[in-house]
Short mmCIF file of N, CA and C in Angstrom, two decimals:
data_model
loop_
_atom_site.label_atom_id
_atom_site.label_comp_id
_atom_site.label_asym_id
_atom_site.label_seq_id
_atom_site.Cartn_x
_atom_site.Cartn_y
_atom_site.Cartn_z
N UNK R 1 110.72 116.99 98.56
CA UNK R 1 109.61 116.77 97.67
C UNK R 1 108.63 115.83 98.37
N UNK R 2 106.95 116.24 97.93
CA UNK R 2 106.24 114.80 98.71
C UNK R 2 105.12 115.17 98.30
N UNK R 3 104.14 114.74 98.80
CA UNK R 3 102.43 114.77 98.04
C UNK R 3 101.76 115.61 99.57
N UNK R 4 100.81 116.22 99.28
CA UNK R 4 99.67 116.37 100.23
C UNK R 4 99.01 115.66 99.68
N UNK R 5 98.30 114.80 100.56
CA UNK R 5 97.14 113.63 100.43
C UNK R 5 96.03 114.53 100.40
N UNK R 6 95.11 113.96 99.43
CA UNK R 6 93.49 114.48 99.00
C UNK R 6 92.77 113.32 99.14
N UNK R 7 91.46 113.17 99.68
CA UNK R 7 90.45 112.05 99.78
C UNK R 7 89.88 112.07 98.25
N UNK R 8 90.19 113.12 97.73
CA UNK R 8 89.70 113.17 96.09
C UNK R 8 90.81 111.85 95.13
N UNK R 9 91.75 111.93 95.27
CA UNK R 9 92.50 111.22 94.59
C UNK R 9 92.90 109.80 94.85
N UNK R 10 92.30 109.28 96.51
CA UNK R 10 92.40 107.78 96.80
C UNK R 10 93.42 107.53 97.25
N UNK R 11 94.92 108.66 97.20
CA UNK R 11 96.31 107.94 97.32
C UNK R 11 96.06 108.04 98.71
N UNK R 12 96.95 106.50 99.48
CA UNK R 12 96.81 106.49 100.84
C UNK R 12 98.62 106.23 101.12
N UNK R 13 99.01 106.53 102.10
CA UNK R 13 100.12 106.05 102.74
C UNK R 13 100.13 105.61 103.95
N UNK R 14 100.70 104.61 104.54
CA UNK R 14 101.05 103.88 105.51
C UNK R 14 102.08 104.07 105.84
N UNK R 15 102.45 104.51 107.05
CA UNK R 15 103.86 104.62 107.46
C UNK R 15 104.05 103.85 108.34
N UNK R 16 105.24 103.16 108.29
CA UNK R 16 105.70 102.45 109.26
C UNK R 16 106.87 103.23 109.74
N UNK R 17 106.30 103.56 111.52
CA UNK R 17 107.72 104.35 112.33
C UNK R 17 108.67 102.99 112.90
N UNK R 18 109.75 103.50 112.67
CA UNK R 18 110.84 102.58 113.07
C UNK R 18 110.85 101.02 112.74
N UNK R 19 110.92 100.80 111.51
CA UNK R 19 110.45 99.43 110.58
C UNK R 19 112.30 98.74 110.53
N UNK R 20 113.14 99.86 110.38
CA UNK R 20 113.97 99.23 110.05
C UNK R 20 115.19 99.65 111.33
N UNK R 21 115.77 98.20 111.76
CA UNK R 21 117.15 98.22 112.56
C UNK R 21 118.37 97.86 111.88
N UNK R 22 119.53 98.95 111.89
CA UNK R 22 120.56 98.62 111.74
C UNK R 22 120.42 97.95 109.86
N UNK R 23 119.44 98.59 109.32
CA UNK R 23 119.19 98.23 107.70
C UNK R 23 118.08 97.29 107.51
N UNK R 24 117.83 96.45 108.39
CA UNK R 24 116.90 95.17 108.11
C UNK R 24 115.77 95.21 108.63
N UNK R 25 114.79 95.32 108.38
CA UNK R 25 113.16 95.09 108.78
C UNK R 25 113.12 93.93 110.00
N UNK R 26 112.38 94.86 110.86
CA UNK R 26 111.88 94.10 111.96
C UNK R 26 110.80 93.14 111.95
N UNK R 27 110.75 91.90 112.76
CA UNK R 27 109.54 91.40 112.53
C UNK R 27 108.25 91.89 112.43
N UNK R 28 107.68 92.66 112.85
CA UNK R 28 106.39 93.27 113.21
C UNK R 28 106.28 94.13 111.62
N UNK R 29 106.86 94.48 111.04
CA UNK R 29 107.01 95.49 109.69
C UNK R 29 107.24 94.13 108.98
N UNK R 30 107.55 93.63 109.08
CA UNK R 30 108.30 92.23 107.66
C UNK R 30 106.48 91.53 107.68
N UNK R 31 105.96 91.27 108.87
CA UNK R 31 104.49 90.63 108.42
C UNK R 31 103.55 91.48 107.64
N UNK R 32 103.70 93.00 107.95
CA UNK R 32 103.08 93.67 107.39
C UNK R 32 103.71 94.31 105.49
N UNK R 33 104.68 94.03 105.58
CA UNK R 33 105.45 93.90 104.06
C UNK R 33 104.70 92.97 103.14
N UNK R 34 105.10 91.45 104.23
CA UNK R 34 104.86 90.51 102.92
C UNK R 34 103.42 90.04 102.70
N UNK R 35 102.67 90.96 103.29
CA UNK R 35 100.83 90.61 103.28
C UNK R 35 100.65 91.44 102.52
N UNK R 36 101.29 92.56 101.65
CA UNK R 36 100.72 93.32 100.49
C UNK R 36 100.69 92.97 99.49
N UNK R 37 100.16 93.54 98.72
CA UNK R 37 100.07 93.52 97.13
C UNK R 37 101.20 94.00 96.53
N UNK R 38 101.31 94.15 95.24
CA UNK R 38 102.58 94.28 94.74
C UNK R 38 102.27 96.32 94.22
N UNK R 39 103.19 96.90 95.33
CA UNK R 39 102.61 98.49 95.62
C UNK R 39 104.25 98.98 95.56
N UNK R 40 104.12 99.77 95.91
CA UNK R 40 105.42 100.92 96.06
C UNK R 40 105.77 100.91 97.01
N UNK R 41 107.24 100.74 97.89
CA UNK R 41 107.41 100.88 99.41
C UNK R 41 108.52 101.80 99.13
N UNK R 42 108.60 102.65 100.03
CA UNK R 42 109.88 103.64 100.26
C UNK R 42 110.53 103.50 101.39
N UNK R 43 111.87 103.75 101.46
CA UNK R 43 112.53 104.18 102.59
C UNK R 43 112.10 105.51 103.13
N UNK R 44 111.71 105.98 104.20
CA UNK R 44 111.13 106.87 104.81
C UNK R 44 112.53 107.80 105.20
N UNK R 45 112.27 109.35 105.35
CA UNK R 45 113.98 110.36 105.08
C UNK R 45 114.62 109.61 106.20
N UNK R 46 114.22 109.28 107.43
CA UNK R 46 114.96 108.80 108.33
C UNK R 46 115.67 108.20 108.63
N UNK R 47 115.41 107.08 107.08
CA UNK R 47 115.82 105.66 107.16
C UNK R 47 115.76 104.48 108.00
N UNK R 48 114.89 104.88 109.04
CA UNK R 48 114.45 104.10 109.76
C UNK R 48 112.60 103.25 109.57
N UNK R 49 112.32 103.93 108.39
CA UNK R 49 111.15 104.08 108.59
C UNK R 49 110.83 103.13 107.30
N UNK R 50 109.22 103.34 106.45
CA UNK R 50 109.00 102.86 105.15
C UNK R 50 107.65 103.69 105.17
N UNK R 51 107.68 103.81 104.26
CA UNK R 51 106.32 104.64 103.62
C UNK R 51 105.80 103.49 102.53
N UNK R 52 104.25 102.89 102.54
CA UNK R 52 103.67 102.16 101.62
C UNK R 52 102.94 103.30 101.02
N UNK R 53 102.87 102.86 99.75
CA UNK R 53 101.62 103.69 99.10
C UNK R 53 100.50 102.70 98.45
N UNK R 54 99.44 103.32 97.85
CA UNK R 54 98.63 102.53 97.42
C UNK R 54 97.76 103.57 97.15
N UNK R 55 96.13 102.87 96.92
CA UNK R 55 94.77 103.39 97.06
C UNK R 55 93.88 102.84 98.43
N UNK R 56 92.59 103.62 98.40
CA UNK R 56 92.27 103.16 99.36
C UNK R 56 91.73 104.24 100.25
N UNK R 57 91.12 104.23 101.18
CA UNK R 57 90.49 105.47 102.31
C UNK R 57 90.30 104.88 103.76
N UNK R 58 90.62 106.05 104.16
CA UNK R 58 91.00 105.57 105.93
C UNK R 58 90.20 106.70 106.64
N UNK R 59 89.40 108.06 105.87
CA UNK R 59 88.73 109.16 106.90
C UNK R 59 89.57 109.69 108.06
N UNK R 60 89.22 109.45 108.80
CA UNK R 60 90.79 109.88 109.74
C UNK R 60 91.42 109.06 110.25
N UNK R 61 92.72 109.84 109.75
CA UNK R 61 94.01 109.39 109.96
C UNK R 61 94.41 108.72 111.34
N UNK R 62 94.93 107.67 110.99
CA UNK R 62 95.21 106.87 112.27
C UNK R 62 96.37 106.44 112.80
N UNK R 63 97.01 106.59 114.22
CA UNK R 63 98.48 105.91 114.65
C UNK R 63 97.76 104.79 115.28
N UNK R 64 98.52 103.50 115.10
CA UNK R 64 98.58 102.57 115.91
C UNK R 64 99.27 102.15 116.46
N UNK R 65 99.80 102.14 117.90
CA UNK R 65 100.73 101.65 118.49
C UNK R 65 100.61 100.17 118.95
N UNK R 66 101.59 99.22 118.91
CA UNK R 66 101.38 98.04 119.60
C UNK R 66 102.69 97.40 119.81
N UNK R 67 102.85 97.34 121.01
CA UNK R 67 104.53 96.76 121.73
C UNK R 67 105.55 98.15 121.05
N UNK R 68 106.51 97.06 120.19
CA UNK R 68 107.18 98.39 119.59
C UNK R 68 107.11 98.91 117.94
N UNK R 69 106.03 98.26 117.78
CA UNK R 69 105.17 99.07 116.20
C UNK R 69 104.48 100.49 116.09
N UNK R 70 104.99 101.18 115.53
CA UNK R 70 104.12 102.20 115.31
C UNK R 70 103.89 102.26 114.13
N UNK R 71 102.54 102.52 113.15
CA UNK R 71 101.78 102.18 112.51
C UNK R 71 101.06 103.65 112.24
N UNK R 72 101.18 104.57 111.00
CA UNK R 72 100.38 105.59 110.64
C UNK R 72 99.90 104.99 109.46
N UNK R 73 98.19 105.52 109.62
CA UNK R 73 97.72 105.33 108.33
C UNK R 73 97.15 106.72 108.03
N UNK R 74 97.23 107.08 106.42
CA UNK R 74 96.50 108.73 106.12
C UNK R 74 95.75 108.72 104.74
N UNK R 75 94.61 109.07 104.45
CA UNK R 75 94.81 109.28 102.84
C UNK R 75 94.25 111.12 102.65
N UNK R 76 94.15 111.83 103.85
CA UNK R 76 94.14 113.38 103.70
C UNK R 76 95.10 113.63 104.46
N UNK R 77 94.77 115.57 103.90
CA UNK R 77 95.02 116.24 105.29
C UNK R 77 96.89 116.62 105.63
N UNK R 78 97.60 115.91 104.89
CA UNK R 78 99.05 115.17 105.45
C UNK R 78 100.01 115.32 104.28
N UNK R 79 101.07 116.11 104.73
CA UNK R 79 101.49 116.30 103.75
C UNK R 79 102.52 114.92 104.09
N UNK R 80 103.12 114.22 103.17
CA UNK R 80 103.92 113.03 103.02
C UNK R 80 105.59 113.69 102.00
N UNK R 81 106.44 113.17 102.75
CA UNK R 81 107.55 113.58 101.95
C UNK R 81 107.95 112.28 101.35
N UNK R 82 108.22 112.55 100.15
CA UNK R 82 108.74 111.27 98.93
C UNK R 82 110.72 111.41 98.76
N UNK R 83 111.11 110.19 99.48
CA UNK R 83 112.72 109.70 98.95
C UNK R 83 112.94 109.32 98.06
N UNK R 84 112.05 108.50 96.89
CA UNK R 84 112.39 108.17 95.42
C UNK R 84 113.64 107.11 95.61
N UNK R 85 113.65 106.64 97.45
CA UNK R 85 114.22 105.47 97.56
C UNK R 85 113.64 104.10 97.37
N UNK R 86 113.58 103.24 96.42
CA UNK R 86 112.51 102.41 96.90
C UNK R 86 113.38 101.14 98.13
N UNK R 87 112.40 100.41 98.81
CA UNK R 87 112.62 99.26 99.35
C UNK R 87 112.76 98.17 98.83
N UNK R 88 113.89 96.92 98.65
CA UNK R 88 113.31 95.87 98.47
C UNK R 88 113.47 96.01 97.21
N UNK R 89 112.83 95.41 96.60
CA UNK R 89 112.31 95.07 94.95
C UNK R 89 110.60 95.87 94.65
N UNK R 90 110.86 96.93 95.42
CA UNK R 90 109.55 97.21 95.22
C UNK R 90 108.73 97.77 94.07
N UNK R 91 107.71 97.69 93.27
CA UNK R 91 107.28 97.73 91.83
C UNK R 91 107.02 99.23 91.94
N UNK R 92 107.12 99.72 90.28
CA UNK R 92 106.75 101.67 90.04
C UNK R 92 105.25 101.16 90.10
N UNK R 93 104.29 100.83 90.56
CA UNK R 93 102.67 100.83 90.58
C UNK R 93 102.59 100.78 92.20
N UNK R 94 100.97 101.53 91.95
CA UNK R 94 100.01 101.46 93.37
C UNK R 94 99.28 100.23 93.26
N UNK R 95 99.09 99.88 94.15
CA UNK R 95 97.65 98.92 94.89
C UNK R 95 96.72 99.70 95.32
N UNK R 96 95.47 98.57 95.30
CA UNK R 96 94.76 98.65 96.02
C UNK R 96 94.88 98.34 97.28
N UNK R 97 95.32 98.60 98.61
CA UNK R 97 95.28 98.97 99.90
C UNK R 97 94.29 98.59 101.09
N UNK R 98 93.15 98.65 100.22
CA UNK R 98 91.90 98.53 101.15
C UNK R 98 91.79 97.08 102.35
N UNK R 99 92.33 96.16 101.28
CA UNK R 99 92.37 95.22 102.20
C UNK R 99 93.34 95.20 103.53
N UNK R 100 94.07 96.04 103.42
CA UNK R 100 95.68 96.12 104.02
C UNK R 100 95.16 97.02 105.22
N UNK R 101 94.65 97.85 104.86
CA UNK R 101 93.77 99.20 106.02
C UNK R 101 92.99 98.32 106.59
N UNK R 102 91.73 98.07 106.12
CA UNK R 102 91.30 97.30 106.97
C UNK R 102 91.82 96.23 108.24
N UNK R 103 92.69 95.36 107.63
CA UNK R 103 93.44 94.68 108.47
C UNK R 103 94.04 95.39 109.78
N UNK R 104 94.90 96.21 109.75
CA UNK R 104 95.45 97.11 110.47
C UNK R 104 94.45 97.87 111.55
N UNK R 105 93.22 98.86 110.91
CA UNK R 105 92.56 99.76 111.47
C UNK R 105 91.29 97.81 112.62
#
C-alpha cells in the first residue's frame, strides 16, 4: 500500500536512506528527527530507512547525498509505499514541512 504524490494535495515525503543501524538512528538522521515538528515518521519496508511526511513543496524531487546520508525529498511524481509502522512516538498528524525542506534543499 502507499500514496502517489500530487503537487495538488501538498503531501511531501522525505526519505531518509539508511537512517537506521542495527534498530537505532544514526547521528546524521537523529539531527534531522529532532528539528521537526510534531509530523508522522515511518519505518521505511526496509527497515533501514524512515519516511517523514508532512506538507509542503519541493518541484523537483531531490537526493542529497552527504558523507553517509542519503536524503530524498518528493512531493510529485513518486509513488511512496506506506508501513503503517510508525517511529518513535510519532503523532497520527502532518506538518507543515516547509521549514524542514528548505533547510535540507
Amino acid at each position: 500500500m502507499g500514496f502517489v504524490l500530487s503537487w495538488a494535495d501538498r503531501l511531501v515525503c522525505i526519505d531518509l536512506d539508511h537512517a537506521l543501524l542495527d534498530g537505532e538512528l544514526r547521528p546524521w538522521a537523529r539531527r534531522i528527527v529532532d528539528g521537526l515538528p510534531e509530523t508522522y515518521i515511518e519505518v521505511s519496508p526496509s527497515g533501514t530507512g524512515l519516511h517523514i511526511w508532512g506538507f509542503g513543496s519541493v518541484g523537483r524531487g531531490r537526493r542529497i547525498r552527504r558523507g553517509d546520508s542519503s536524503v530524498e525529498v518528493y512531493d510529485r511524481g513518486r509513488y511512496i509505499t506506506v508501513t503503517r509502522q510508525p517511529f518513535e512516538d510519532a503523532p497520527s498528524k502532518l506538518a507543515d514541512l516547509t521549514r524542514v525542506i528548505d533547510d535540507l534543499l
